[in-house]
PDB file of C-alpha atoms in Angstrom:
ATOM      1  CA  MET B   1     -97.827  31.600 -51.765  1.00 82.00           C
ATOM      2  CA  LYS B   2     -99.414  30.684 -55.020  1.00 87.00           C
ATOM      3  CA  LEU B   3     -97.368  30.237 -58.155  1.00 85.00           C
ATOM      4  CA  SER B   4     -98.947  33.431 -59.499  1.00 87.00           C
ATOM      5  CA  ASP B   5     -97.534  35.377 -56.521  1.00 92.00           C
ATOM      6  CA  GLU B   6     -93.917  34.350 -57.093  1.00 93.00           C
ATOM      7  CA  VAL B   7     -93.058  36.975 -59.716  1.00 93.00           C
ATOM      8  CA  LYS B   8     -94.661  39.737 -57.656  1.00 95.00           C
ATOM      9  CA  PHE B   9     -92.839  38.450 -54.565  1.00 95.00           C
ATOM     10  CA  ALA B  10     -89.475  38.336 -56.380  1.00 95.00           C
ATOM     11  CA  GLU B  11     -89.908  41.980 -57.372  1.00 95.00           C
ATOM     12  CA  PHE B  12     -90.880  42.931 -53.824  1.00 96.00           C
ATOM     13  CA  LEU B  13     -87.895  41.026 -52.397  1.00 96.00           C
ATOM     14  CA  GLY B  14     -85.550  42.682 -54.898  1.00 95.00           C
ATOM     15  CA  GLY B  15     -86.796  46.090 -53.774  1.00 95.00           C
ATOM     16  CA  ILE B  16     -86.255  45.224 -50.113  1.00 95.00           C
ATOM     17  CA  TYR B  17     -82.701  44.033 -50.748  1.00 95.00           C
ATOM     18  CA  LYS B  18     -81.960  47.059 -52.937  1.00 95.00           C
ATOM     19  CA  GLY B  19     -82.793  49.213 -49.921  1.00 93.00           C
ATOM     20  CA  PHE B  20     -79.958  47.431 -48.109  1.00 93.00           C
ATOM     21  CA  ASP B  21     -77.607  47.881 -51.107  1.00 94.00           C
ATOM     22  CA  LYS B  22     -77.606  44.132 -51.692  1.00 93.00           C
ATOM     23  CA  GLU B  23     -78.197  42.152 -54.846  1.00 90.00           C
ATOM     24  CA  LEU B  24     -80.248  38.990 -54.961  1.00 91.00           C
ATOM     25  CA  SER B  25     -79.242  35.923 -56.913  1.00 94.00           C
ATOM     26  CA  PRO B  26     -81.952  33.803 -58.527  1.00 94.00           C
ATOM     27  CA  ALA B  27     -80.939  30.957 -56.202  1.00 96.00           C
ATOM     28  CA  TRP B  28     -81.509  33.103 -53.109  1.00 96.00           C
ATOM     29  CA  ILE B  29     -84.934  34.128 -54.401  1.00 95.00           C
ATOM     30  CA  GLU B  30     -85.737  30.433 -54.853  1.00 95.00           C
ATOM     31  CA  VAL B  31     -84.686  29.773 -51.253  1.00 96.00           C
ATOM     32  CA  PHE B  32     -87.043  32.493 -50.001  1.00 96.00           C
ATOM     33  CA  ILE B  33     -89.891  31.100 -52.105  1.00 96.00           C
ATOM     34  CA  ALA B  34     -89.245  27.525 -50.955  1.00 96.00           C
ATOM     35  CA  VAL B  35     -89.195  28.511 -47.283  1.00 96.00           C
ATOM     36  CA  LEU B  36     -92.229  30.780 -47.476  1.00 96.00           C
ATOM     37  CA  LYS B  37     -94.366  28.819 -49.973  1.00 94.00           C
ATOM     38  CA  ASN B  38     -96.754  27.502 -47.303  1.00 93.00           C
ATOM     39  CA  TYR B  39     -97.717  31.003 -46.179  1.00 93.00           C
ATOM     40  CA  ASP B  40    -100.278  33.307 -47.713  1.00 92.00           C
ATOM     41  CA  TYR B  41     -98.746  36.098 -49.798  1.00 94.00           C
ATOM     42  CA  ASP B  42    -100.267  38.808 -47.611  1.00 93.00           C
ATOM     43  CA  ALA B  43     -98.901  37.126 -44.480  1.00 93.00           C
ATOM     44  CA  VAL B  44     -95.426  37.030 -46.044  1.00 95.00           C
ATOM     45  CA  ILE B  45     -95.544  40.722 -46.906  1.00 95.00           C
ATOM     46  CA  ALA B  46     -96.779  41.505 -43.377  1.00 94.00           C
ATOM     47  CA  GLY B  47     -93.871  39.416 -42.062  1.00 94.00           C
ATOM     48  CA  PHE B  48     -91.420  41.576 -44.001  1.00 95.00           C
ATOM     49  CA  TYR B  49     -92.947  44.750 -42.589  1.00 94.00           C
ATOM     50  CA  ALA B  50     -92.854  43.307 -39.081  1.00 93.00           C
ATOM     51  CA  HIS B  51     -89.170  42.479 -39.576  1.00 93.00           C
ATOM     52  CA  MET B  52     -88.459  45.988 -40.840  1.00 93.00           C
ATOM     53  CA  LYS B  53     -90.204  47.526 -37.807  1.00 93.00           C
ATOM     54  CA  ASN B  54     -88.098  45.492 -35.382  1.00 89.00           C
ATOM     55  CA  THR B  55     -85.496  47.852 -33.961  1.00 88.00           C
ATOM     56  CA  GLU B  56     -83.008  45.016 -33.399  1.00 88.00           C
ATOM     57  CA  SER B  57     -83.166  42.953 -36.585  1.00 87.00           C
ATOM     58  CA  GLY B  58     -84.774  45.451 -38.945  1.00 91.00           C
ATOM     59  CA  ARG B  59     -81.447  47.152 -39.546  1.00 92.00           C
ATOM     60  CA  PHE B  60     -80.271  44.096 -41.506  1.00 94.00           C
ATOM     61  CA  ALA B  61     -81.489  42.483 -44.701  1.00 94.00           C
ATOM     62  CA  PRO B  62     -84.029  39.828 -43.815  1.00 95.00           C
ATOM     63  CA  MET B  63     -83.284  36.138 -44.030  1.00 95.00           C
ATOM     64  CA  PRO B  64     -86.058  33.614 -44.686  1.00 96.00           C
ATOM     65  CA  ALA B  65     -86.050  32.551 -41.018  1.00 94.00           C
ATOM     66  CA  ASP B  66     -86.605  36.184 -39.969  1.00 94.00           C
ATOM     67  CA  ILE B  67     -89.820  36.272 -41.970  1.00 95.00           C
ATOM     68  CA  VAL B  68     -90.986  32.906 -40.625  1.00 94.00           C
ATOM     69  CA  LYS B  69     -90.339  34.179 -37.094  1.00 92.00           C
ATOM     70  CA  ALA B  70     -92.270  37.371 -37.832  1.00 91.00           C
ATOM     71  CA  ILE B  71     -95.225  35.348 -39.132  1.00 89.00           C
ATOM     72  CA  ASP B  72     -95.257  32.462 -36.634  1.00 86.00           C
ATOM     73  CA  GLY B  73     -93.698  34.149 -33.636  1.00 79.00           C
ATOM     74  CA  GLY B  74     -90.564  33.018 -31.899  1.00 69.00           C
ATOM     75  CA  GLY B  75     -89.928  30.429 -29.245  1.00 62.00           C
ATOM     76  CA  ALA B  76     -90.515  33.014 -26.539  1.00 64.00           C
ATOM     77  CA  ASP B  77     -94.027  33.600 -27.881  1.00 65.00           C
ATOM     78  CA  ALA B  78     -94.812  29.882 -27.808  1.00 68.00           C
ATOM     79  CA  SER B  79     -93.513  29.516 -24.264  1.00 73.00           C
ATOM     80  CA  GLN B  80     -95.583  32.481 -23.078  1.00 73.00           C
ATOM     81  CA  ILE B  81     -98.698  30.937 -24.605  1.00 73.00           C
ATOM     82  CA  ALA B  82     -97.901  27.588 -22.958  1.00 76.00           C
ATOM     83  CA  TRP B  83     -97.380  29.254 -19.574  1.00 79.00           C
ATOM     84  CA  ALA B  84    -100.651  31.177 -19.873  1.00 82.00           C
ATOM     85  CA  THR B  85    -102.458  27.936 -20.775  1.00 82.00           C
ATOM     86  CA  LEU B  86    -101.017  26.227 -17.719  1.00 80.00           C
ATOM     87  CA  LEU B  87    -101.972  29.064 -15.376  1.00 85.00           C
ATOM     88  CA  LYS B  88    -105.504  29.231 -16.769  1.00 85.00           C
ATOM     89  CA  THR B  89    -105.933  25.479 -16.331  1.00 85.00           C
ATOM     90  CA  LEU B  90    -104.604  25.603 -12.763  1.00 85.00           C
ATOM     91  CA  SER B  91    -107.088  28.317 -11.888  1.00 88.00           C
ATOM     92  CA  GLN B  92    -109.979  26.307 -13.362  1.00 87.00           C
ATOM     93  CA  VAL B  93    -109.070  22.776 -12.239  1.00 86.00           C
ATOM     94  CA  GLY B  94    -106.875  23.306  -9.215  1.00 84.00           C
ATOM     95  CA  THR B  95    -103.475  21.971  -8.276  1.00 80.00           C
ATOM     96  CA  TYR B  96    -104.495  18.475  -7.152  1.00 83.00           C
ATOM     97  CA  GLU B  97    -106.250  17.302 -10.321  1.00 81.00           C
ATOM     98  CA  SER B  98    -104.683  15.537 -13.275  1.00 84.00           C
ATOM     99  CA  VAL B  99    -105.029  17.173 -16.661  1.00 82.00           C
ATOM    100  CA  VAL B 100    -103.975  16.322 -20.192  1.00 81.00           C
ATOM    101  CA  PHE B 101    -102.977  19.113 -22.538  1.00 75.00           C
ATOM    102  CA  ASP B 102    -103.319  18.924 -26.311  1.00 75.00           C
ATOM    103  CA  ASP B 103    -100.008  20.709 -26.794  1.00 69.00           C
ATOM    104  CA  ALA B 104     -96.849  18.780 -25.880  1.00 69.00           C
ATOM    105  CA  LEU B 105     -95.114  22.083 -25.129  1.00 61.00           C
ATOM    106  CA  VAL B 106     -97.445  22.610 -22.160  1.00 64.00           C
ATOM    107  CA  HIS B 107     -96.948  19.109 -20.842  1.00 60.00           C
TER     108      HIS B 107
END
């Protein structure tokens, strides 16, 4: 997020937490901003909506890690991608050839 997005984001976050009958402290807003600062504002907002749509976690006020998970995907997503990469490589190269993967998760 850009510095210019922080005020808009703080207002958005306050509205989300108000919907859960919770108040936000300035320190907690700073934590959200610090955790999410490397993401584009639109991606952060989409992450909040993805969290809210989740029937398991969307019933609770979001934590910064919930939004990061919604943006980046969870560990299960990464493992599924790694498995698909492995299977694709096996079908192309075969089982008796050596390969080197760029991603350490696949290795």
